[in-house]
Amino acid sequence: MKVLIREGVGDCYQLSKVFRNAEHDGPRHHPEFTLLEWYAMERDYLDNLAITQALLKTLAPSAHPAVRHLFESFTEVTMQEVFLDTTGIDLNQCEAFDGFVEAAIRAGYADYALRSTEWEELFNRIFISDVEPKLPLDKTVFLKDYPAQIPTTARREGAVYERWEFYMNGWEMGNCYTEESRYDEMHALFRREQALKAKMMTPHPVDFDYLDIFDGAFPMCSGVAMGVDRVFAVHQHADSLDAVSLFPFGTPLK
């Protein structure tokens, strides 16, 4: 889609099946799922936040009465705010890994701190175990401005990336970036990914030729990726993806 954007296609979307390998399955995870992805030209991540909320509101009238409020009531919070409120750790004071480790130990996360070797690893351990489960359940949460220590293809603004994810009833539903368009920034990210992929169970190459689209003519834009199956499950007040899937994961073919 980004190649098409570079060629001038403009606002665009795609609704298709996607696949993930070597991930666990469960009520919220299937290796095959439906993804809605769109890009809005000359819009940043906050513009797309408003677009996403408008989309959810259109689904509210048909939603199960028990969850209709999730399609109508939203809250926005920064990662810095939610991390500080939940754990007492001030991410703005933890730019360096050593400082993050010290702050995590003081906050009672010594086990995670001593087992982690990188900033991102420690962040994920604390976030997944203690922050994410405590996000509000009475409204849809848009969690924005992710730390710059977690590399992405989003545009960086100071100490954070212009990025958000949103949660409904505790389920992560989708994410959004103001897309990075500078060649040097994308090349550095690809070099990092190349090193990580070389260590994977099945090593595979990185396509550096793809970076040619960032030649100075890639437009400013923002992209959203949303898990359709999860949104539908919440919409129908289902407790698992299997409840709304025509082919539940693990169902044998007859």
PDB file of C-alpha atoms in Angstrom:
ATOM      1  CA  MET A   1       0.000   0.000   0.000  1.00  0.00           C
ATOM      2  CA  LYS A   2       2.859   2.391   0.706  1.00  0.00           C
ATOM      3  CA  VAL A   3       4.276   1.741  -2.754  1.00  0.00           C
ATOM      4  CA  LEU A   4       0.895   2.760  -4.184  1.00  0.00           C
ATOM      5  CA  ILE A   5       0.862   5.824  -1.953  1.00  0.00           C
ATOM      6  CA  ARG A   6       4.262   6.852  -3.299  1.00  0.00           C
ATOM      7  CA  GLU A   7       2.809   6.495  -6.810  1.00  0.00           C
ATOM      8  CA  GLY A   8      -0.016   8.898  -5.949  1.00  0.00           C
ATOM      9  CA  VAL A   9      -3.011   6.659  -5.195  1.00  0.00           C
ATOM     10  CA  GLY A  10      -4.071   8.951  -2.344  1.00  0.00           C
ATOM     11  CA  ASP A  11      -6.380   7.868   0.490  1.00  0.00           C
ATOM     12  CA  CYS A  12      -6.737   4.094   0.377  1.00  0.00           C
ATOM     13  CA  TYR A  13      -7.794   1.052   2.364  1.00  0.00           C
ATOM     14  CA  GLN A  14      -7.501  -2.718   2.279  1.00  0.00           C
ATOM     15  CA  LEU A  15      -9.663  -5.395   3.890  1.00  0.00           C
ATOM     16  CA  SER A  16      -8.014  -8.797   3.723  1.00  0.00           C
ATOM     17  CA  LYS A  17      -6.872 -11.932   5.506  1.00  0.00           C
ATOM     18  CA  VAL A  18      -3.502 -11.863   7.222  1.00  0.00           C
ATOM     19  CA  PHE A  19      -1.446 -14.547   8.910  1.00  0.00           C
ATOM     20  CA  ARG A  20       0.961 -14.769  11.825  1.00  0.00           C
ATOM     21  CA  ASN A  21       3.358 -17.590  12.525  1.00  0.00           C
ATOM     22  CA  ALA A  22       4.701 -19.032  15.795  1.00  0.00           C
ATOM     23  CA  GLU A  23       2.225 -17.201  18.045  1.00  0.00           C
ATOM     24  CA  HIS A  24       0.064 -18.792  20.705  1.00  0.00           C
ATOM     25  CA  ASP A  25      -3.640 -19.277  20.091  1.00  0.00           C
ATOM     26  CA  GLY A  26      -6.451 -18.533  22.515  1.00  0.00           C
ATOM     27  CA  PRO A  27      -9.723 -16.646  22.956  1.00  0.00           C
ATOM     28  CA  ARG A  28      -8.194 -13.465  21.489  1.00  0.00           C
ATOM     29  CA  HIS A  29      -5.615 -14.935  19.107  1.00  0.00           C
ATOM     30  CA  HIS A  30      -5.928 -16.807  15.832  1.00  0.00           C
ATOM     31  CA  PRO A  31      -3.062 -17.392  13.382  1.00  0.00           C
ATOM     32  CA  GLU A  32      -5.375 -16.219  10.561  1.00  0.00           C
ATOM     33  CA  PHE A  33      -7.540 -13.138  10.935  1.00  0.00           C
ATOM     34  CA  THR A  34      -9.130 -10.244   9.040  1.00  0.00           C
ATOM     35  CA  LEU A  35      -7.411  -6.876   8.977  1.00  0.00           C
ATOM     36  CA  LEU A  36      -8.768  -3.482   7.940  1.00  0.00           C
ATOM     37  CA  GLU A  37      -5.963  -1.090   7.076  1.00  0.00           C
ATOM     38  CA  TRP A  38      -6.258   2.439   5.749  1.00  0.00           C
ATOM     39  CA  TYR A  39      -4.087   5.459   5.052  1.00  0.00           C
ATOM     40  CA  ALA A  40      -5.211   9.089   5.088  1.00  0.00           C
ATOM     41  CA  MET A  41      -3.118  11.601   3.157  1.00  0.00           C
ATOM     42  CA  GLU A  42      -2.023  14.829   4.847  1.00  0.00           C
ATOM     43  CA  ARG A  43      -3.442  13.542   8.152  1.00  0.00           C
ATOM     44  CA  ASP A  44      -1.518  12.704  11.308  1.00  0.00           C
ATOM     45  CA  TYR A  45      -2.226  10.138  14.016  1.00  0.00           C
ATOM     46  CA  LEU A  46      -4.592  12.445  15.888  1.00  0.00           C
ATOM     47  CA  ASP A  47      -6.619  13.052  12.725  1.00  0.00           C
ATOM     48  CA  ASN A  48      -6.923   9.296  12.291  1.00  0.00           C
ATOM     49  CA  LEU A  49      -7.913   8.918  15.933  1.00  0.00           C
ATOM     50  CA  ALA A  50     -10.973  11.059  15.196  1.00  0.00           C
ATOM     51  CA  ILE A  51     -11.694   9.061  12.029  1.00  0.00           C
ATOM     52  CA  THR A  52     -11.514   5.798  13.987  1.00  0.00           C
ATOM     53  CA  GLN A  53     -13.868   7.067  16.664  1.00  0.00           C
ATOM     54  CA  ALA A  54     -16.333   8.142  13.975  1.00  0.00           C
ATOM     55  CA  LEU A  55     -16.156   4.651  12.458  1.00  0.00           C
ATOM     56  CA  LEU A  56     -16.856   3.016  15.819  1.00  0.00           C
ATOM     57  CA  LYS A  57     -19.836   5.312  16.384  1.00  0.00           C
ATOM     58  CA  THR A  58     -21.404   4.099  13.150  1.00  0.00           C
ATOM     59  CA  LEU A  59     -21.315   0.559  14.591  1.00  0.00           C
ATOM     60  CA  ALA A  60     -22.952   1.552  17.892  1.00  0.00           C
ATOM     61  CA  PRO A  61     -26.637   1.207  16.888  1.00  0.00           C
ATOM     62  CA  SER A  62     -26.166  -2.437  15.865  1.00  0.00           C
ATOM     63  CA  ALA A  63     -23.943  -3.390  18.815  1.00  0.00           C
ATOM     64  CA  HIS A  64     -25.134  -5.681  21.608  1.00  0.00           C
ATOM     65  CA  PRO A  65     -26.800  -3.494  24.280  1.00  0.00           C
ATOM     66  CA  ALA A  66     -24.315  -4.672  26.920  1.00  0.00           C
ATOM     67  CA  VAL A  67     -21.354  -3.227  24.996  1.00  0.00           C
ATOM     68  CA  ARG A  68     -22.932  -0.412  22.985  1.00  0.00           C
ATOM     69  CA  HIS A  69     -21.283   2.160  25.254  1.00  0.00           C
ATOM     70  CA  LEU A  70     -17.857   0.986  24.067  1.00  0.00           C
ATOM     71  CA  PHE A  71     -18.732   2.245  20.584  1.00  0.00           C
ATOM     72  CA  GLU A  72     -19.853   5.610  21.879  1.00  0.00           C
ATOM     73  CA  SER A  73     -17.668   6.494  24.875  1.00  0.00           C
ATOM     74  CA  PHE A  74     -13.927   7.076  24.466  1.00  0.00           C
ATOM     75  CA  THR A  75     -10.998   8.193  26.576  1.00  0.00           C
ATOM     76  CA  GLU A  76      -7.529   9.252  25.454  1.00  0.00           C
ATOM     77  CA  VAL A  77      -4.429   8.877  27.594  1.00  0.00           C
ATOM     78  CA  THR A  78      -0.691   9.002  26.937  1.00  0.00           C
ATOM     79  CA  MET A  79       1.602   6.085  27.694  1.00  0.00           C
ATOM     80  CA  GLN A  80       3.516   8.339  30.095  1.00  0.00           C
ATOM     81  CA  GLU A  81       0.319   9.085  32.049  1.00  0.00           C
ATOM     82  CA  VAL A  82      -0.981   5.530  32.262  1.00  0.00           C
ATOM     83  CA  PHE A  83       2.429   4.090  33.158  1.00  0.00           C
ATOM     84  CA  LEU A  84       2.921   6.625  35.937  1.00  0.00           C
ATOM     85  CA  ASP A  85      -0.606   6.155  37.323  1.00  0.00           C
ATOM     86  CA  THR A  86      -0.401   2.358  37.276  1.00  0.00           C
ATOM     87  CA  THR A  87       3.190   1.645  38.282  1.00  0.00           C
ATOM     88  CA  GLY A  88       4.569   4.878  39.735  1.00  0.00           C
ATOM     89  CA  ILE A  89       7.341   4.833  37.117  1.00  0.00           C
ATOM     90  CA  ASP A  90       7.959   8.136  35.340  1.00  0.00           C
ATOM     91  CA  LEU A  91       9.041   7.155  31.828  1.00  0.00           C
ATOM     92  CA  ASN A  92      10.210  10.707  31.186  1.00  0.00           C
ATOM     93  CA  GLN A  93      12.917  10.080  33.795  1.00  0.00           C
ATOM     94  CA  CYS A  94      13.903   6.687  32.361  1.00  0.00           C
ATOM     95  CA  GLU A  95      15.450   7.554  29.023  1.00  0.00           C
ATOM     96  CA  ALA A  96      18.465   5.295  29.633  1.00  0.00           C
ATOM     97  CA  PHE A  97      18.114   1.575  30.299  1.00  0.00           C
ATOM     98  CA  ASP A  98      20.047   1.718  33.587  1.00  0.00           C
ATOM     99  CA  GLY A  99      17.756   4.422  34.901  1.00  0.00           C
ATOM    100  CA  PHE A 100      14.708   2.425  33.866  1.00  0.00           C
ATOM    101  CA  VAL A 101      16.042  -0.622  35.707  1.00  0.00           C
ATOM    102  CA  GLU A 102      16.577   1.395  38.877  1.00  0.00           C
ATOM    103  CA  ALA A 103      13.104   2.929  38.688  1.00  0.00           C
ATOM    104  CA  ALA A 104      11.533  -0.487  38.076  1.00  0.00           C
ATOM    105  CA  ILE A 105      13.283  -1.986  41.109  1.00  0.00           C
ATOM    106  CA  ARG A 106      12.097   0.903  43.319  1.00  0.00           C
ATOM    107  CA  ALA A 107       8.547   0.394  42.027  1.00  0.00           C
ATOM    108  CA  GLY A 108       8.543  -3.313  42.923  1.00  0.00           C
ATOM    109  CA  TYR A 109       9.440  -4.839  39.560  1.00  0.00           C
ATOM    110  CA  ALA A 110      12.872  -6.169  40.496  1.00  0.00           C
ATOM    111  CA  ASP A 111      12.181  -9.586  38.966  1.00  0.00           C
ATOM    112  CA  TYR A 112      11.405  -8.076  35.559  1.00  0.00           C
ATOM    113  CA  ALA A 113      14.234  -5.548  35.822  1.00  0.00           C
ATOM    114  CA  LEU A 114      16.927  -8.108  36.616  1.00  0.00           C
ATOM    115  CA  ARG A 115      15.776 -10.488  33.852  1.00  0.00           C
ATOM    116  CA  SER A 116      15.659  -7.842  31.117  1.00  0.00           C
ATOM    117  CA  THR A 117      18.604  -6.907  28.930  1.00  0.00           C
ATOM    118  CA  GLU A 118      17.058  -4.078  26.881  1.00  0.00           C
ATOM    119  CA  TRP A 119      14.780  -1.074  27.490  1.00  0.00           C
ATOM    120  CA  GLU A 120      12.023  -2.428  25.247  1.00  0.00           C
ATOM    121  CA  GLU A 121      12.082  -5.841  26.925  1.00  0.00           C
ATOM    122  CA  LEU A 122      11.641  -4.347  30.395  1.00  0.00           C
ATOM    123  CA  PHE A 123       8.905  -2.021  29.179  1.00  0.00           C
ATOM    124  CA  ASN A 124       6.965  -4.892  27.597  1.00  0.00           C
ATOM    125  CA  ARG A 125       7.236  -7.086  30.678  1.00  0.00           C
ATOM    126  CA  ILE A 126       5.753  -4.390  32.915  1.00  0.00           C
ATOM    127  CA  PHE A 127       3.199  -3.145  30.416  1.00  0.00           C
ATOM    128  CA  ILE A 128       1.779  -6.558  29.500  1.00  0.00           C
ATOM    129  CA  SER A 129       1.713  -7.904  33.045  1.00  0.00           C
ATOM    130  CA  ASP A 130       0.583  -4.881  35.040  1.00  0.00           C
ATOM    131  CA  VAL A 131      -0.435  -1.889  32.912  1.00  0.00           C
ATOM    132  CA  GLU A 132      -2.499  -3.363  30.080  1.00  0.00           C
ATOM    133  CA  PRO A 133      -4.734  -5.493  32.398  1.00  0.00           C
ATOM    134  CA  LYS A 134      -5.622  -2.365  34.398  1.00  0.00           C
ATOM    135  CA  LEU A 135      -6.804  -0.231  31.490  1.00  0.00           C
ATOM    136  CA  PRO A 136     -10.422   0.980  31.919  1.00  0.00           C
ATOM    137  CA  LEU A 137     -13.138  -1.431  30.807  1.00  0.00           C
ATOM    138  CA  ASP A 138     -16.089   0.955  30.915  1.00  0.00           C
ATOM    139  CA  LYS A 139     -15.057   2.841  27.770  1.00  0.00           C
ATOM    140  CA  THR A 140     -12.806   2.444  24.754  1.00  0.00           C
ATOM    141  CA  VAL A 141      -9.236   3.545  25.533  1.00  0.00           C
ATOM    142  CA  PHE A 142      -6.945   5.256  23.025  1.00  0.00           C
ATOM    143  CA  LEU A 143      -3.402   4.918  24.365  1.00  0.00           C
ATOM    144  CA  LYS A 144      -1.077   7.324  22.572  1.00  0.00           C
ATOM    145  CA  ASP A 145       2.486   8.681  22.373  1.00  0.00           C
ATOM    146  CA  TYR A 146       4.713   5.605  22.741  1.00  0.00           C
ATOM    147  CA  PRO A 147       8.300   5.918  24.053  1.00  0.00           C
ATOM    148  CA  ALA A 148      10.994   6.583  21.471  1.00  0.00           C
ATOM    149  CA  GLN A 149      13.011   3.673  22.896  1.00  0.00           C
ATOM    150  CA  ILE A 150      10.605   1.304  21.079  1.00  0.00           C
ATOM    151  CA  PRO A 151      11.484   1.674  17.372  1.00  0.00           C
ATOM    152  CA  THR A 152       8.607   1.739  14.868  1.00  0.00           C
ATOM    153  CA  THR A 153       7.849   3.139  11.434  1.00  0.00           C
ATOM    154  CA  ALA A 154       6.001   6.012  13.130  1.00  0.00           C
ATOM    155  CA  ARG A 155       7.223   9.596  13.027  1.00  0.00           C
ATOM    156  CA  ARG A 156       9.159  10.637  16.103  1.00  0.00           C
ATOM    157  CA  GLU A 157       8.340  13.845  17.927  1.00  0.00           C
ATOM    158  CA  GLY A 158      10.798  14.500  20.734  1.00  0.00           C
ATOM    159  CA  ALA A 159      10.802  11.634  23.232  1.00  0.00           C
ATOM    160  CA  VAL A 160       7.776   9.836  21.747  1.00  0.00           C
ATOM    161  CA  TYR A 161       6.487   8.310  18.548  1.00  0.00           C
ATOM    162  CA  GLU A 162       3.261   9.633  17.055  1.00  0.00           C
ATOM    163  CA  ARG A 163       1.455   6.375  17.612  1.00  0.00           C
ATOM    164  CA  TRP A 164      -1.639   5.077  19.377  1.00  0.00           C
ATOM    165  CA  GLU A 165      -3.335   1.784  20.050  1.00  0.00           C
ATOM    166  CA  PHE A 166      -6.908   1.335  21.159  1.00  0.00           C
ATOM    167  CA  TYR A 167      -8.520  -1.119  23.543  1.00  0.00           C
ATOM    168  CA  MET A 168     -12.124  -2.253  23.931  1.00  0.00           C
ATOM    169  CA  ASN A 169     -13.115  -4.283  26.980  1.00  0.00           C
ATOM    170  CA  GLY A 170      -9.442  -5.035  27.590  1.00  0.00           C
ATOM    171  CA  TRP A 171      -8.828  -6.254  24.025  1.00  0.00           C
ATOM    172  CA  GLU A 172      -6.221  -4.551  21.870  1.00  0.00           C
ATOM    173  CA  MET A 173      -8.049  -3.698  18.646  1.00  0.00           C
ATOM    174  CA  GLY A 174      -5.755  -1.697  16.430  1.00  0.00           C
ATOM    175  CA  ASN A 175      -2.926   0.760  16.093  1.00  0.00           C
ATOM    176  CA  CYS A 176      -2.053   3.912  14.222  1.00  0.00           C
ATOM    177  CA  TYR A 177       1.100   5.771  13.196  1.00  0.00           C
ATOM    178  CA  THR A 178       1.878   9.093  11.678  1.00  0.00           C
ATOM    179  CA  GLU A 179       4.048   7.430   9.063  1.00  0.00           C
ATOM    180  CA  GLU A 180       7.779   8.115   8.983  1.00  0.00           C
ATOM    181  CA  SER A 181       8.849   9.205   5.490  1.00  0.00           C
ATOM    182  CA  ARG A 182      12.532  10.071   5.939  1.00  0.00           C
ATOM    183  CA  TYR A 183      14.918   7.666   4.234  1.00  0.00           C
ATOM    184  CA  ASP A 184      17.631   7.835   6.908  1.00  0.00           C
ATOM    185  CA  GLU A 185      15.194   7.025   9.717  1.00  0.00           C
ATOM    186  CA  MET A 186      13.660   4.103   7.819  1.00  0.00           C
ATOM    187  CA  HIS A 187      17.077   2.768   6.815  1.00  0.00           C
ATOM    188  CA  ALA A 188      18.198   2.733  10.464  1.00  0.00           C
ATOM    189  CA  LEU A 189      15.046   0.834  11.421  1.00  0.00           C
ATOM    190  CA  PHE A 190      15.579  -1.717   8.647  1.00  0.00           C
ATOM    191  CA  ARG A 191      19.160  -2.274   9.766  1.00  0.00           C
ATOM    192  CA  ARG A 192      17.901  -2.994  13.271  1.00  0.00           C
ATOM    193  CA  GLU A 193      15.238  -5.362  11.931  1.00  0.00           C
ATOM    194  CA  GLN A 194      17.865  -7.111   9.822  1.00  0.00           C
ATOM    195  CA  ALA A 195      19.895  -7.903  12.941  1.00  0.00           C
ATOM    196  CA  LEU A 196      16.823  -9.179  14.804  1.00  0.00           C
ATOM    197  CA  LYS A 197      15.550 -11.335  11.924  1.00  0.00           C
ATOM    198  CA  ALA A 198      18.956 -12.979  11.568  1.00  0.00           C
ATOM    199  CA  LYS A 199      18.422 -14.454  15.052  1.00  0.00           C
ATOM    200  CA  MET A 200      14.928 -15.808  14.409  1.00  0.00           C
ATOM    201  CA  MET A 201      13.861 -19.433  14.251  1.00  0.00           C
ATOM    202  CA  THR A 202      13.652 -19.052  10.473  1.00  0.00           C
ATOM    203  CA  PRO A 203      16.066 -16.275   9.435  1.00  0.00           C
ATOM    204  CA  HIS A 204      14.932 -14.243   6.447  1.00  0.00           C
ATOM    205  CA  PRO A 205      16.270 -11.210   4.578  1.00  0.00           C
ATOM    206  CA  VAL A 206      15.101  -7.608   4.702  1.00  0.00           C
ATOM    207  CA  ASP A 207      14.154  -5.930   1.418  1.00  0.00           C
ATOM    208  CA  PHE A 208      16.198  -2.732   1.428  1.00  0.00           C
ATOM    209  CA  ASP A 209      15.011  -1.916  -2.117  1.00  0.00           C
ATOM    210  CA  TYR A 210      11.640  -1.145  -0.559  1.00  0.00           C
ATOM    211  CA  LEU A 211      13.212   1.963   0.943  1.00  0.00           C
ATOM    212  CA  ASP A 212      13.431   3.536  -2.514  1.00  0.00           C
ATOM    213  CA  ILE A 213       9.881   4.857  -2.051  1.00  0.00           C
ATOM    214  CA  PHE A 214      11.233   7.206   0.638  1.00  0.00           C
ATOM    215  CA  ASP A 215      13.021   9.369  -1.911  1.00  0.00           C
ATOM    216  CA  GLY A 216      11.694  12.689  -0.695  1.00  0.00           C
ATOM    217  CA  ALA A 217       8.377  12.435  -2.524  1.00  0.00           C
ATOM    218  CA  PHE A 218       6.524  10.150  -0.091  1.00  0.00           C
ATOM    219  CA  PRO A 219       3.532  12.165   1.178  1.00  0.00           C
ATOM    220  CA  MET A 220       2.761  12.955   4.785  1.00  0.00           C
ATOM    221  CA  CYS A 221       0.123  10.445   5.901  1.00  0.00           C
ATOM    222  CA  SER A 222      -1.205   8.368   8.759  1.00  0.00           C
ATOM    223  CA  GLY A 223      -2.176   4.701   8.753  1.00  0.00           C
ATOM    224  CA  VAL A 224      -4.488   2.578  10.895  1.00  0.00           C
ATOM    225  CA  ALA A 225      -4.589  -1.230  11.178  1.00  0.00           C
ATOM    226  CA  MET A 226      -7.632  -2.723  12.908  1.00  0.00           C
ATOM    227  CA  GLY A 227      -8.440  -6.329  13.787  1.00  0.00           C
ATOM    228  CA  VAL A 228     -11.914  -6.840  12.346  1.00  0.00           C
ATOM    229  CA  ASP A 229     -12.567 -10.166  14.085  1.00  0.00           C
ATOM    230  CA  ARG A 230     -11.857  -8.680  17.499  1.00  0.00           C
ATOM    231  CA  VAL A 231     -14.055  -5.652  16.865  1.00  0.00           C
ATOM    232  CA  PHE A 232     -16.856  -7.962  15.724  1.00  0.00           C
ATOM    233  CA  ALA A 233     -16.432 -10.164  18.795  1.00  0.00           C
ATOM    234  CA  VAL A 234     -16.781  -7.184  21.130  1.00  0.00           C
ATOM    235  CA  HIS A 235     -19.639  -5.825  19.015  1.00  0.00           C
ATOM    236  CA  GLN A 236     -21.551  -9.084  19.531  1.00  0.00           C
ATOM    237  CA  HIS A 237     -20.582  -9.316  23.221  1.00  0.00           C
ATOM    238  CA  ALA A 238     -18.712 -12.569  22.536  1.00  0.00           C
ATOM    239  CA  ASP A 239     -16.054 -13.840  24.916  1.00  0.00           C
ATOM    240  CA  SER A 240     -13.793 -15.319  22.242  1.00  0.00           C
ATOM    241  CA  LEU A 241     -12.961 -15.156  18.550  1.00  0.00           C
ATOM    242  CA  ASP A 242     -14.252 -18.690  18.114  1.00  0.00           C
ATOM    243  CA  ALA A 243     -17.747 -17.468  18.960  1.00  0.00           C
ATOM    244  CA  VAL A 244     -17.832 -15.251  15.850  1.00  0.00           C
ATOM    245  CA  SER A 245     -15.684 -17.325  13.480  1.00  0.00           C
ATOM    246  CA  LEU A 246     -17.067 -19.560  10.734  1.00  0.00           C
ATOM    247  CA  PHE A 247     -14.003 -21.730  11.163  1.00  0.00           C
ATOM    248  CA  PRO A 248     -12.911 -21.712  14.818  1.00  0.00           C
ATOM    249  CA  PHE A 249      -9.215 -22.300  15.268  1.00  0.00           C
ATOM    250  CA  GLY A 250      -8.441 -25.969  15.716  1.00  0.00           C
ATOM    251  CA  THR A 251     -11.717 -27.191  14.190  1.00  0.00           C
ATOM    252  CA  PRO A 252     -10.904 -30.354  12.179  1.00  0.00           C
ATOM    253  CA  LEU A 253     -12.004 -30.539   8.559  1.00  0.00           C
ATOM    254  CA  LYS A 254     -14.536 -33.292   7.769  1.00  0.00           C
TER     255      LYS A 254
END
